[in-house]
Structure formats: C-alpha cells, structure tokens
Tab-separated table of C-alpha atoms in Angstrom:
chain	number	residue	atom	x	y	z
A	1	UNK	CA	-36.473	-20.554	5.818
A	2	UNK	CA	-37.075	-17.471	8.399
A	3	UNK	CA	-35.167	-16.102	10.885
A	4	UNK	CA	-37.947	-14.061	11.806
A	5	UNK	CA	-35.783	-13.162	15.519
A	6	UNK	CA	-32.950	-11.296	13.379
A	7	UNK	CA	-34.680	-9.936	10.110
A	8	UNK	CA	-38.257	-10.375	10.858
A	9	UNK	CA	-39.764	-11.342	7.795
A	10	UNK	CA	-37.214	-11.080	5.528
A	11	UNK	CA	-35.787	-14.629	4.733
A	12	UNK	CA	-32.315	-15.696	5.110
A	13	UNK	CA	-31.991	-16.454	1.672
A	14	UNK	CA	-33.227	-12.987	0.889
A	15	UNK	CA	-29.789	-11.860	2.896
A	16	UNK	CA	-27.056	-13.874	1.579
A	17	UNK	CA	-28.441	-12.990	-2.236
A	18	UNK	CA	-28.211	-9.331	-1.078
A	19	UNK	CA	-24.734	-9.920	0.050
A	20	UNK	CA	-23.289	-11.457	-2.613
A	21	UNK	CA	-24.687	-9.138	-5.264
A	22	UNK	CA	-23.126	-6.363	-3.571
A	23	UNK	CA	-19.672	-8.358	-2.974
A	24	UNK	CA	-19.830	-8.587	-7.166
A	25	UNK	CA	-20.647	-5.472	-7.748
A	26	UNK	CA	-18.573	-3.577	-5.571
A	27	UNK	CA	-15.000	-2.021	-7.422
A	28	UNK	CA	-13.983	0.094	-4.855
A	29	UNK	CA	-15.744	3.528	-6.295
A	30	UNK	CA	-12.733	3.056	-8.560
A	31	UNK	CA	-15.342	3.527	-11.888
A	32	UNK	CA	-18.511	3.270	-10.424
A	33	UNK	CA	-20.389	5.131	-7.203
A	34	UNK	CA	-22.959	3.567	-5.532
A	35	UNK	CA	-22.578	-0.167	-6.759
A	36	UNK	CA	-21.585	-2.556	-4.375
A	37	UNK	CA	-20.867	-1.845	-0.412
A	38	UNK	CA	-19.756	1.353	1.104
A	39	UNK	CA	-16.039	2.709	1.588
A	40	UNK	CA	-16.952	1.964	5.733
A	41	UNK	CA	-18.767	-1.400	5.065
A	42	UNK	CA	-16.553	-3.042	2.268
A	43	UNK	CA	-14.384	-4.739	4.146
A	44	UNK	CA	-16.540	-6.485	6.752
A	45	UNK	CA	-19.122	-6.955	4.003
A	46	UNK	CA	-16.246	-8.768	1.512
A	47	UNK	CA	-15.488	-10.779	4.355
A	48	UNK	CA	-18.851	-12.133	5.309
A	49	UNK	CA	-19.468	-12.810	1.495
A	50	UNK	CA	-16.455	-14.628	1.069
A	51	UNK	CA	-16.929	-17.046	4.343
A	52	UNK	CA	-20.393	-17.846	3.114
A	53	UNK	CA	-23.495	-17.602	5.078
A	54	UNK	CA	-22.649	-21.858	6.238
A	55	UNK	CA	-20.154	-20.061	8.693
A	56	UNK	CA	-21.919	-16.964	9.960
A	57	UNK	CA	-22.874	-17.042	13.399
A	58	UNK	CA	-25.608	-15.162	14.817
A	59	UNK	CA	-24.070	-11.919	14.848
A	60	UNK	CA	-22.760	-12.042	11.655
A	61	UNK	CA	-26.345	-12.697	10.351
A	62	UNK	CA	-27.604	-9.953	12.287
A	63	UNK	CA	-25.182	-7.418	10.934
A	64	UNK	CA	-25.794	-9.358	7.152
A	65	UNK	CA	-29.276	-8.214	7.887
A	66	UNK	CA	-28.901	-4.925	8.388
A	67	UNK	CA	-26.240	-4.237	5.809
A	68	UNK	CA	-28.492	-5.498	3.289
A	69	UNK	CA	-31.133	-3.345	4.211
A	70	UNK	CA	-28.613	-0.614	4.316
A	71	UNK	CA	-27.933	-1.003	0.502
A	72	UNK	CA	-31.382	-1.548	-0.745
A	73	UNK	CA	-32.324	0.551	-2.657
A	74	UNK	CA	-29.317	0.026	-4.721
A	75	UNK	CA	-30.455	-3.626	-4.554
A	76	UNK	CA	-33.756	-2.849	-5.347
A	77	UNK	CA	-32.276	-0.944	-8.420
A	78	UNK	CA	-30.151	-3.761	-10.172
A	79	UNK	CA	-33.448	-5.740	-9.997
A	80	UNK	CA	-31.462	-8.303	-7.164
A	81	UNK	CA	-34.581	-8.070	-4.670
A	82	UNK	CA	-38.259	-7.629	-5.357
A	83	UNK	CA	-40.525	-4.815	-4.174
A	84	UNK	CA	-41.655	-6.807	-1.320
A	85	UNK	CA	-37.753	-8.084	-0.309
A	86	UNK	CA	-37.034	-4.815	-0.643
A	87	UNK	CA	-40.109	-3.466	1.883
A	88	UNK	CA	-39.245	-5.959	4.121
A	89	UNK	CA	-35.572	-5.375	4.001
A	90	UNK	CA	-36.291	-1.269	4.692
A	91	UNK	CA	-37.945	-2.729	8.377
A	92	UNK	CA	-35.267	-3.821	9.212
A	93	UNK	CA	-33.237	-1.280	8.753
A	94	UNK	CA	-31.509	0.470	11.920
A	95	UNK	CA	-28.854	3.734	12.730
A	96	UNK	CA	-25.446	2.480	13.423
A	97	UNK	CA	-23.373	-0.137	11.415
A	98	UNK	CA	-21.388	-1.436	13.828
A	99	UNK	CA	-19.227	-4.943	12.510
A	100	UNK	CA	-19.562	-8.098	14.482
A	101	UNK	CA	-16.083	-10.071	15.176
A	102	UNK	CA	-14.949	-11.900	12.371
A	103	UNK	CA	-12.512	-14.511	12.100
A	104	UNK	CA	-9.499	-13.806	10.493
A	105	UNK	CA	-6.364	-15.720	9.231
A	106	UNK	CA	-8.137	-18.483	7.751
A	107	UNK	CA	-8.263	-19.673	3.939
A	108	UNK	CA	-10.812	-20.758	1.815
A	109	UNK	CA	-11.369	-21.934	-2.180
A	110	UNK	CA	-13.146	-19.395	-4.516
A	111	UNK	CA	-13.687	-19.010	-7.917
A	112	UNK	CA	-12.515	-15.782	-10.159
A	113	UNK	CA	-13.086	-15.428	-13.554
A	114	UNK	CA	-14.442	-19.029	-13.657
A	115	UNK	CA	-11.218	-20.386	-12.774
A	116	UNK	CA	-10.193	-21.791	-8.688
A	117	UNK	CA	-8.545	-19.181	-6.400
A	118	UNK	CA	-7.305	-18.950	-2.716
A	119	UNK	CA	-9.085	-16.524	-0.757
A	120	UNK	CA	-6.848	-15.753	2.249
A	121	UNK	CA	-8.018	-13.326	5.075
A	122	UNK	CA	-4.414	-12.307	6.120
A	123	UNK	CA	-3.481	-10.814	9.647
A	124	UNK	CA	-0.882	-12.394	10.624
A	125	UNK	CA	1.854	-11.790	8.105
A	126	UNK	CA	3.276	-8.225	7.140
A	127	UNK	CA	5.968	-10.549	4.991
A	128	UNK	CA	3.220	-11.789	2.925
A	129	UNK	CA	0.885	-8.512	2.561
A	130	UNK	CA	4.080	-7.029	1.022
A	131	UNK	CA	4.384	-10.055	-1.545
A	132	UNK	CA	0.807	-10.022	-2.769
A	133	UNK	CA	1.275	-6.123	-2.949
A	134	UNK	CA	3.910	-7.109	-5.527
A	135	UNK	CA	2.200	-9.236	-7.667
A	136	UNK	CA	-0.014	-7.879	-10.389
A	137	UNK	CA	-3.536	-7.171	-9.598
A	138	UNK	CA	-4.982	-10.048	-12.272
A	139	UNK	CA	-2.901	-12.575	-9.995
A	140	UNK	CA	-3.448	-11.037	-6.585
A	141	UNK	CA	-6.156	-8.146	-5.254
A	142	UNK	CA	-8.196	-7.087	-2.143
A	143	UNK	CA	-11.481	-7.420	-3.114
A	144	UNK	CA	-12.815	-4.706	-0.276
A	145	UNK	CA	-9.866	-2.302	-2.062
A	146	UNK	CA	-7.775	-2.541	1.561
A	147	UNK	CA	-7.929	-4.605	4.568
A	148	UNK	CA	-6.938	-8.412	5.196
A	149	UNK	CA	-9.319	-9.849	2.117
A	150	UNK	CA	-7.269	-11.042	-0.637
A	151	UNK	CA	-7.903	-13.233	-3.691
A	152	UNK	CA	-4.650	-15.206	-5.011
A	153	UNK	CA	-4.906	-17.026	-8.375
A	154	UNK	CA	-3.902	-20.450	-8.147
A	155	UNK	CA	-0.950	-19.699	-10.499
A	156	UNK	CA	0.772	-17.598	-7.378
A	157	UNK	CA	-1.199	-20.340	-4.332
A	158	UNK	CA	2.099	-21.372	-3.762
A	159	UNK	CA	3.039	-18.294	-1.684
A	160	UNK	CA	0.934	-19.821	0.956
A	161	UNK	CA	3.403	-22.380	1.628
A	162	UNK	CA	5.401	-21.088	4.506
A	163	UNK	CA	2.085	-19.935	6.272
A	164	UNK	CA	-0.157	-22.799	6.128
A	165	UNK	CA	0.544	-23.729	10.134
A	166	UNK	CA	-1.131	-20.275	10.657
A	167	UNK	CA	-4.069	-20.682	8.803
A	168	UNK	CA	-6.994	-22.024	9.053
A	169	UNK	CA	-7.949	-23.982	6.201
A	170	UNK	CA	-11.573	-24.092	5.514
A	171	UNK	CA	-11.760	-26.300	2.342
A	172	UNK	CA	-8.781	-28.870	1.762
A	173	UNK	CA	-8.798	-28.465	-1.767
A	174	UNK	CA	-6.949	-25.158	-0.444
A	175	UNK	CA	-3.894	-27.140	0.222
A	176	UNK	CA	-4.352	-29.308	-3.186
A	177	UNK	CA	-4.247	-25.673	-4.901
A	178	UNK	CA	-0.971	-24.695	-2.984
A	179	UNK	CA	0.894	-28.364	-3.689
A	180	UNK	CA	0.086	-28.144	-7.548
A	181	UNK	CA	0.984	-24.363	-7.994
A	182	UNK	CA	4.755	-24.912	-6.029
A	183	UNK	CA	5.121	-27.863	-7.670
A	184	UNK	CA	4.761	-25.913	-10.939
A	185	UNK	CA	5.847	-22.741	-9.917
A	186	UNK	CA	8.273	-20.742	-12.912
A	187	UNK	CA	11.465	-19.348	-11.720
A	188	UNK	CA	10.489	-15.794	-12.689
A	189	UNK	CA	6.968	-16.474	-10.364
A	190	UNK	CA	9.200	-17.730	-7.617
A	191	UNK	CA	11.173	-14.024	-7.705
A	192	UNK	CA	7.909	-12.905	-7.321
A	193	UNK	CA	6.678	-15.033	-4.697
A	194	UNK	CA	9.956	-14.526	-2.212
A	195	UNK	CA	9.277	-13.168	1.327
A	196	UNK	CA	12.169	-10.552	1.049
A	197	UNK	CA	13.492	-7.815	-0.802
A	198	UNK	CA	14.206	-8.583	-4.537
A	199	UNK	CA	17.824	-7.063	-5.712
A	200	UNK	CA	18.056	-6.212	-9.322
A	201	UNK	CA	19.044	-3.714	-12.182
A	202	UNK	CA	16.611	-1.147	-12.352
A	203	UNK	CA	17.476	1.966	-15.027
A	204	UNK	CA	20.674	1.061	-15.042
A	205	UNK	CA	21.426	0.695	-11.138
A	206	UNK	CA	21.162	-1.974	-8.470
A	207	UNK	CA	18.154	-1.307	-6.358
A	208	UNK	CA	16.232	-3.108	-3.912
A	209	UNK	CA	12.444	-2.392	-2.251
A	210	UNK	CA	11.694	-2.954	1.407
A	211	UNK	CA	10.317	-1.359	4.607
A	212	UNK	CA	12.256	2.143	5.843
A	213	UNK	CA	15.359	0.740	7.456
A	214	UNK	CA	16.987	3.732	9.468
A	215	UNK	CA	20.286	1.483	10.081
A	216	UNK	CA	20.768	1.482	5.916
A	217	UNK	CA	19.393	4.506	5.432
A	218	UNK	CA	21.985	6.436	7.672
A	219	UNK	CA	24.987	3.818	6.089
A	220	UNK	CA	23.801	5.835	3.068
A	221	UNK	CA	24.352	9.306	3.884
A	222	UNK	CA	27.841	8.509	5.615
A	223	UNK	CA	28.918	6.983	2.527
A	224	UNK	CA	27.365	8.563	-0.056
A	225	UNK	CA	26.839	5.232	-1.620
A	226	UNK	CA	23.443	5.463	-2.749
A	227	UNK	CA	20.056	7.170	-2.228
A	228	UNK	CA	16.420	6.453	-1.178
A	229	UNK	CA	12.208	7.264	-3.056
A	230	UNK	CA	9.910	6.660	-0.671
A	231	UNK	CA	6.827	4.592	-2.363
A	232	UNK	CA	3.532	5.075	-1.214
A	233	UNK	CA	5.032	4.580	2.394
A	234	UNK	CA	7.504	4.041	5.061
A	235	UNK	CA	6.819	0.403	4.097
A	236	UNK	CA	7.985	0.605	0.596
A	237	UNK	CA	10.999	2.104	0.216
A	238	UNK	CA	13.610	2.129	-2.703
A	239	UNK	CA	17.383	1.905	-2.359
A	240	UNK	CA	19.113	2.292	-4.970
A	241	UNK	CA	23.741	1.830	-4.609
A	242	UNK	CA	25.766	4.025	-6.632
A	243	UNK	CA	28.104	2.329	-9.393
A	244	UNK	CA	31.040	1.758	-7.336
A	245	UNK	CA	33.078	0.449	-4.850
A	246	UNK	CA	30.809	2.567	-2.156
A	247	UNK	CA	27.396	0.591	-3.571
A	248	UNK	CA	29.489	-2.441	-3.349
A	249	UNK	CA	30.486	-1.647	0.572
A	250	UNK	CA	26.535	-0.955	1.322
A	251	UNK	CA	25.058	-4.155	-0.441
A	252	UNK	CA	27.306	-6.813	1.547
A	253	UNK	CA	26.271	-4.519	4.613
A	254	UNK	CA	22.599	-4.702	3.795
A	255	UNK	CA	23.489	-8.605	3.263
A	256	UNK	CA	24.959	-8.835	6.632
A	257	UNK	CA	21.387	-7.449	8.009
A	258	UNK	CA	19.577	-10.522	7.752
A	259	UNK	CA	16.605	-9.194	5.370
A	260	UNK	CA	16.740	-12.600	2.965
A	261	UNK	CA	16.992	-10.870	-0.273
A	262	UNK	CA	16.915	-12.833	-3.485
A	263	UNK	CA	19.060	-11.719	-6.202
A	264	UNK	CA	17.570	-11.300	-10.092
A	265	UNK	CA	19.423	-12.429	-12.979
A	266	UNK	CA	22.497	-9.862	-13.769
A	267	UNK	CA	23.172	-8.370	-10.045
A	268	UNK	CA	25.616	-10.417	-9.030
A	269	UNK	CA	27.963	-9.457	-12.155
A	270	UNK	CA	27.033	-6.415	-11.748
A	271	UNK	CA	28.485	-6.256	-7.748
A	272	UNK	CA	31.538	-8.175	-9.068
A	273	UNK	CA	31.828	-5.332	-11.345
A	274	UNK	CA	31.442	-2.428	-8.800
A	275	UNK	CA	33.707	-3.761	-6.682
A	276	UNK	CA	36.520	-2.363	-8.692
A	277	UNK	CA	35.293	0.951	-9.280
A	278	UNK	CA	36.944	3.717	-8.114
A	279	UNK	CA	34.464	6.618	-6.900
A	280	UNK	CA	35.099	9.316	-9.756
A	281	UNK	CA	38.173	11.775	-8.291
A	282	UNK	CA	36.683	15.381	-6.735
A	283	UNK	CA	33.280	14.563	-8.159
A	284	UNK	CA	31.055	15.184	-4.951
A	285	UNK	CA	32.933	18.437	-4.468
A	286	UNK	CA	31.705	19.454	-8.360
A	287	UNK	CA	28.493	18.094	-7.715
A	288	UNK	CA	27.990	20.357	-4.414
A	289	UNK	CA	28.671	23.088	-6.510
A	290	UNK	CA	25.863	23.093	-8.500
A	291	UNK	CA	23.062	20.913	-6.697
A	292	UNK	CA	20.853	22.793	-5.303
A	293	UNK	CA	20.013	21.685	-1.778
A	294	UNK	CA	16.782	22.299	-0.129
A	295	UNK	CA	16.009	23.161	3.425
A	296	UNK	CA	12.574	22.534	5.243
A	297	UNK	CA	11.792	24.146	8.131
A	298	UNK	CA	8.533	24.288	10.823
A	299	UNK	CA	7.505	28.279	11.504
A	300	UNK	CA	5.585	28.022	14.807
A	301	UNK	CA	4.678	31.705	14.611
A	302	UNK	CA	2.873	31.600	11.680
A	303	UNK	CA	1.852	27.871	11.572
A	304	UNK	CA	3.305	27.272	8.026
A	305	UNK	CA	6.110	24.931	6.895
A	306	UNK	CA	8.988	27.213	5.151
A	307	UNK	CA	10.710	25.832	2.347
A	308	UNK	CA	13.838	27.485	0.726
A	309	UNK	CA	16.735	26.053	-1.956
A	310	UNK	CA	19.939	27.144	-3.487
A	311	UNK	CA	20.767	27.631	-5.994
A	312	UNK	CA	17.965	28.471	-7.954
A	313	UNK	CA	15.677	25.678	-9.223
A	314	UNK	CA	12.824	26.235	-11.776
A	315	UNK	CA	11.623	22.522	-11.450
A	316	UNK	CA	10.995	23.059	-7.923
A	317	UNK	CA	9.488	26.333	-7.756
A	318	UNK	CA	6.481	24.687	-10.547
A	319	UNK	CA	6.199	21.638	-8.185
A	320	UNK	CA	5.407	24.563	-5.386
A	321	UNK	CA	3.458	26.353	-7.387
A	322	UNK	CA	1.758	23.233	-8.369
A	323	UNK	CA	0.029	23.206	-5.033
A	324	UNK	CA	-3.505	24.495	-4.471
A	325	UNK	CA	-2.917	28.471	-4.589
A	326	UNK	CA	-4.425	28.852	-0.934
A	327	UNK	CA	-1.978	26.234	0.489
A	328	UNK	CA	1.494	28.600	-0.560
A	329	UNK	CA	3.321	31.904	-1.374
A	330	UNK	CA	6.234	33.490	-1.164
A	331	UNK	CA	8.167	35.952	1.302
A	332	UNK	CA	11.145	37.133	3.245
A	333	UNK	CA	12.947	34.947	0.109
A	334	UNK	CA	11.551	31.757	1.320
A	335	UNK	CA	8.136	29.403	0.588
A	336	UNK	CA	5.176	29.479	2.870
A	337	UNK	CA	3.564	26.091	2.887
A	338	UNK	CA	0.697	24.832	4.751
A	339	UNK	CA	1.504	22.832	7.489
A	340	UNK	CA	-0.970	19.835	6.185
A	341	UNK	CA	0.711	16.405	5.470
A	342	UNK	CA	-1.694	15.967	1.982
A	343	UNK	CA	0.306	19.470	0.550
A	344	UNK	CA	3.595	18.396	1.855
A	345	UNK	CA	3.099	14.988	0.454
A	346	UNK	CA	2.583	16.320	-2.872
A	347	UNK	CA	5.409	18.422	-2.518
A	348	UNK	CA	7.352	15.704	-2.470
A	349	UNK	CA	6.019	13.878	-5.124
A	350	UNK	CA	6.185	17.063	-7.734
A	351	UNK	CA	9.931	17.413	-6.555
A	352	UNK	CA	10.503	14.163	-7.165
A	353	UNK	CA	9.206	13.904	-10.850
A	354	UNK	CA	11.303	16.724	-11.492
A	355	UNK	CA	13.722	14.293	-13.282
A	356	UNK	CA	15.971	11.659	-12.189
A	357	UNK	CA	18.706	13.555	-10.680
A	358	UNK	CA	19.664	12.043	-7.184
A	359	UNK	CA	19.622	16.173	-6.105
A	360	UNK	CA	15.497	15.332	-6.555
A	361	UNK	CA	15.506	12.468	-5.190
A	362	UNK	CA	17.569	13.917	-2.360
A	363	UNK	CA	15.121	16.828	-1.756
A	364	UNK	CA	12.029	14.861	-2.075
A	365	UNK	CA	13.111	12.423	0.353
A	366	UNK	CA	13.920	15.627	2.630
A	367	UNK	CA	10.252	16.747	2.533
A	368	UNK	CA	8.771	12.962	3.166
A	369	UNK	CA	11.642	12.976	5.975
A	370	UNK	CA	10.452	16.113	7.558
A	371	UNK	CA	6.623	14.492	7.758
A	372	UNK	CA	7.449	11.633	9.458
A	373	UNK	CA	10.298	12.078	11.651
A	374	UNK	CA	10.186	15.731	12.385
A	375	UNK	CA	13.020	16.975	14.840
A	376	UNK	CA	14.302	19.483	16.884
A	377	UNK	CA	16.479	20.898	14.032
A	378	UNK	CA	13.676	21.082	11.785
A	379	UNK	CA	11.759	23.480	14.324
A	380	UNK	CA	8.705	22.899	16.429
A	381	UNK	CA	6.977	19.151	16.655
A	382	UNK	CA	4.297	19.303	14.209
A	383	UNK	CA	0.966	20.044	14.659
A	384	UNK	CA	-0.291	17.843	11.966
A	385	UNK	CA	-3.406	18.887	10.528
C-alpha cells in the first residue's frame, strides 16, 4: 500500500520497518554513534515506534516519513532498506524536523527480551517518574534515554496501580499485567514500588531521598541534626539525621510534613534508639575548630566565582585543581573559578568525594547551593554562562 500524498513512492510499509529498526537499534550513543535515532529525534521517534503505525495519524506519518529518510543511510547500511527504498526514501527527504503532537499519558503492552512489558508514556506524574528512576534499569528504562517513554517489566506493572484513571489504556491485557504483578508483588518490590521517600540505614545512618525541601533543609542547619548530597538534582536529594536525639527531633518533623514515607526494615529501632541519645558534650565547638569551612563568593569585576577555605585543605585544593586548567587559578589568597555552572558543578562533586566527612558534604552542598539559589550575600545574581 502507497501513500503516495505523504512519501511519494515510498510505501508505508517501507516507513514503519525504518522506524522500528531504528527504535532497536538506538542505545542512546551510550556505546554506539550513529545507530538508531538522533539525540533531537529519539524521543518523538521512540514514541511513534512504540504506538505503532495502527495509531498514527496523518501527521505522525508525515513526520515517520521524513525521519526515516533522515536516517537512511544508516538504514541503508544495516541492510534494513534496499537501494531503491533507500532512493526513494532520500526524495523525500526535507530541512527541518519539526515533531507532530503526540499523545501522551497513555499505556500500551510490549514485549522486551521476549517476555510482556508495560510501555507507559508518562506526563502526568512526577511521583511516579521518581519511582521508575529508582528501580533498576533491567526492570524499568526510557528507551529514548530521557523524556516520558518508559518500559516497565511486568514484575514492577504493579506501580501502575494508583494511576490507571489517568491513563489511557490502549491494550487491556495492560490492566491483566498490572492485577497479576500486585497480586504477586514481594515485600522488598513493594519498598521499591512506593510513591514516597524510602527511610532506611544507609552506612550506618538513617537517610531518606526526595525532592529539595527548603522547610527540612533549614530544620537542619538550626539543629544541626543532620546534613544534605545533592544527587544529580534538586529533585534527588539525600538527608541523612545524625545519631541522636537531634535526628530523632527532625524525622518525626519530616513525618509531620505529609511526604508518605515508608520505613525499611531496622529504622524504626533504630529511631527508638536515638531517641535517648544525648548529643556528645562540647563536640560542635571541637569540631569548629578544625573543619575547615568554605566560602563562595560571585566577583562581578572580574566575572569569576571566588572560592576560599580555612583552615587549610589539601583534598579541596586537588578537587580545584582538578578542573580544566583554563577554568581556575589562584590570587590575592583566594580561587578564581569560572563563573560556568558545568565547572562549579564539578566542583562540587570533587569536594564531595573528598571522603565522607559531613565538613565535605557541608562544602559541597555550599557550592551546589550557590548555583541554584544564588543571593545577595553571595554577591552579584549570576550571569550563568
């Protein structure tokens, strides 16, 4: 069959092969360039290829069209079109790969690995996004590397529950795959599954992982009863309580805050514990003593962020020098460092892995701080780069 008014002469059939070759062969550019779609054309691509050319409308096909022809000479290379598909897909081809509207929030069957899956197209729930960011990848991943695309194994379909009214279920055997896997579902997969921060012992401390919350967060510095690492953002966020009564104080306040935590086997002893601790007599004083404490400060004059620390800290000054030689140096007994988010960010991250001291964790949370909510105290507003 034709559709000679979109792709002239190249058949429909032609298309949706194209499609789904480069939907299998796509990883991202995690271990391979050039297979699969683009960085700019994954995700609209993954989502056509997962709706299935039975619900394209006419502008999806159109686009289809033109993204095949975009990729094929790659197409032509894995052998997945002919030398005459692939003439007749170059015709075609046009400047400008602008994508059509597609549908989101919808759900649909799919098969990975040879076994059934749930492939969700998720915009309507930061709650979930941050629960199939927790699962591991062979259970849960974005085919398209980001976006709203997501496959779910039917082992973890059951986090689909509370969302179903929202979705749009294309094939019922969706909801078949969602009964069986909560039916079924293993206490340690439920932990897993919750829609809310999980509270356990991590290293030897109660922690917890959730979005930035500046009401905890400042309950934390006025009590000194724990600290915060910033993940790989503002949306995933690590507190962790200090061993005593003061951790104790801050988890019933962070219980109080209505986030629905679930608690892991161990914490609640562990807060029963606590509870009766004593902070250790004149400690913080001894412990400002020798910390060194960093300060982070915008230079408007000379456009560079200065960064200075007492007392002296080797680990720090190697996670400065550590930066790209152009982007720092030293004067006036202070650190010159470009005022670019990307150098400040690693910054952070090399003060951080200076060990597990909370004095790192302190400083590197100062520097992550400084990027996103930069103040008057700090100097100038930033003129991010």
């Amino acid at each position: 069959m034709h559709d000679t008014g979109v792709h002239g002469d190249t058949t429909q059939q032609t298309v949706v092969r194209a499609i789904e070759a480069l939907a299998k062969a796509c990883d991202h550019a995690l271990a391979r360039d050039d297979h699969g779609f683009s960085k700019s054309t994954a995700g609209p691509g993954h989502e056509l290829a997962a709706l299935g050319p039975s619900r394209w409308n006419t502008e999806m096909w159109t686009y289809a069209g033109r993204l095949a022809a975009h990729h094929s000479q790659q197409l032509l290379r894995s052998k997945t079109i002919s030398d005459e598909e692939y003439r007749d897909l170059r015709a075609q081809k046009k400047p400008g790969l602008k994508s059509p509207f597609i549908p989101s929030n919808w759900a649909d069957m799919s098969i990975v690995d040879g076994k059934p899956a749930v492939v969700v197209s998720n915009s309507f729930s930061p709650a979930l996004k941050t629960v199939l960011e927790r699962l591991p990848r062979e259970e849960a991943f974005q085919p398209a590397g980001a976006g709203r695309l997501w496959r779910v194994s039917a082992r973890f379909a059951f986090v689909l529950t509370d969302h179903l009214d929202k979705i749009d279920v294309l094939d019922e055997r969706v909801l078949g795959l969602v009964s069986a896997s909560l039916a079924s579902v293993r206490d340690d997969d439920r932990i897993l599954g919750h829609h809310g921060p999980i509270v356990e012992i991590k290293d030897g401390a109660i922690s917890f992982t959730m979005a930035f919350d500046h009401a905890l967060h400042a309950e934390l510095k006025a009590s000194k009863s724990g600290w915060i690492n910033v993940g790989k953002s503002w949306q995933d966020v690590t507190y962790t309580v200090v061993p005593d009564k003061r951790g104790h104080a801050f988890i019933q306040s962070f219980l109080e805050g209505g986030h629905n935590p679930v608690f892991k086997e161990g914490v609640m002893a562990e807060l029963a514990r606590i509870a009766g601790v004593e902070p250790p007599k004149g400690q913080e004083e001894a412990r400002k003593a020798v910390d060194p404490v960093l300060d982070i400060r915008y230079s408007e004059d000379d456009d560079v962020v200065l960064v200075s620390f007492a007392p002296f800290n080797q680990a720090w000054v190697d996670a400065i020098k550590a930066l790209p030689r152009e982007t720092r140096s030293y004067r006036d007994k202070a650190w010159r460092v470009s005022a670019d988010r990307g150098v400040l960010r690693q910054l952070a991250e090399g003060i951080a892995e200076a060990g597990p001291q909370d004095f790192n964790a302190r400083a590197s949370m100062s520097v992550h701080e400084f990027i996103e909510f930069p103040v008057a105290s700090r100097g100038h507003p930033m003129p991010w780069k």
